[in-house]
Tab-separated table of C-alpha atoms in Angstrom:
chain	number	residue	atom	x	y	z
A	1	UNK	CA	-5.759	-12.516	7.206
A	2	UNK	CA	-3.005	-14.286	8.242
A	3	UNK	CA	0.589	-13.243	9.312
A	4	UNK	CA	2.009	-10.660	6.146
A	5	UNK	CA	5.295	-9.559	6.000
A	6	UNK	CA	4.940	-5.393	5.861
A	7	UNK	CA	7.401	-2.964	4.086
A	8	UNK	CA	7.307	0.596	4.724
A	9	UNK	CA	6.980	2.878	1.394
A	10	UNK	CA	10.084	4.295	0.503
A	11	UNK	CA	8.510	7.586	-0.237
A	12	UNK	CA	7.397	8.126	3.244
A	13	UNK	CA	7.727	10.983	5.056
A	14	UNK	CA	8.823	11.873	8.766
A	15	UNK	CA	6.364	11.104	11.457
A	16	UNK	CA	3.899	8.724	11.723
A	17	UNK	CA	2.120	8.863	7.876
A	18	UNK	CA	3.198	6.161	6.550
A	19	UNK	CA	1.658	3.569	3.879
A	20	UNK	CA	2.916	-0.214	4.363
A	21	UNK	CA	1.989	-3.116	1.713
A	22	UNK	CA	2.062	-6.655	1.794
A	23	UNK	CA	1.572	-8.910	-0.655
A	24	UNK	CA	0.465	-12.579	-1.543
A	25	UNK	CA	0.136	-14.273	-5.248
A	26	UNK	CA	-3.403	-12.976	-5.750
A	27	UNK	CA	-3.627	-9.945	-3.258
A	28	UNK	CA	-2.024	-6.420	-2.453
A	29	UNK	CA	-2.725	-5.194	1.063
A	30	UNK	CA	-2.384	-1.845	2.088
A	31	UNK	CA	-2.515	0.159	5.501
A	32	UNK	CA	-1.701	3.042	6.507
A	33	UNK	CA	0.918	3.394	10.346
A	34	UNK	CA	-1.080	6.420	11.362
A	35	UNK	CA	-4.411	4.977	11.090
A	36	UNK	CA	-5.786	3.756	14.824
A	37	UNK	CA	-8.087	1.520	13.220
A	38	UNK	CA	-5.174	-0.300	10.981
A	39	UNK	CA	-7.820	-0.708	8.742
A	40	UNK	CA	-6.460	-2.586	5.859
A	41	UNK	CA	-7.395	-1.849	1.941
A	42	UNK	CA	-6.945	-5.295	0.099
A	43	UNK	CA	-6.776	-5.094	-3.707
A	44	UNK	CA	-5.504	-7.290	-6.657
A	45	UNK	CA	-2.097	-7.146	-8.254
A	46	UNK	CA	-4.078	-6.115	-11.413
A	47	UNK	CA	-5.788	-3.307	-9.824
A	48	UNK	CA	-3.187	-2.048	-7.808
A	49	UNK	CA	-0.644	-1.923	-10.903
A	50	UNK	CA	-3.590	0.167	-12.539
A	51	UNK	CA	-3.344	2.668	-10.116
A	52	UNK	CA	0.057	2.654	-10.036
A	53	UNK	CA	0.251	3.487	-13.753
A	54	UNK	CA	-2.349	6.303	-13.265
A	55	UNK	CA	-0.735	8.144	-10.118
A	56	UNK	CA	2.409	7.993	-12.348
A	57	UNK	CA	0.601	9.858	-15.538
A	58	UNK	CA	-1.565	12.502	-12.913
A	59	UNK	CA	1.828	15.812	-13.027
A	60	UNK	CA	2.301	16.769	-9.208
């Protein structure tokens, strides 16, 4: 993958569990800053707006 440009969620919390996306035209990347293995999820726009809209239905 090349270089991305990484923004930390503005919903994160103190410490080091933190979710960071980047983003192209056809791709949503997603990792996570306490994960060793900065494994990376990679997703569509489409798909990640879908989950998006269902987190935001699902009551706390």
């Amino acid at each position: 993958m090349p270089a991305s440009t990484w923004q930390k969620s503005s919903y994160c919390a103190q410490g080091e569990a933190c979710l960071h996306i980047a983003t192209t035209p056809k791709t949503v990347h997603l990792t996570e800053s306490g994960d060793p293995t900065q494994a990376i999820l990679s997703t569509s726009p489409a798909t990640f707006s879908a989950l998006l809209r269902t987190l935001k239905k699902t009551p706390e």
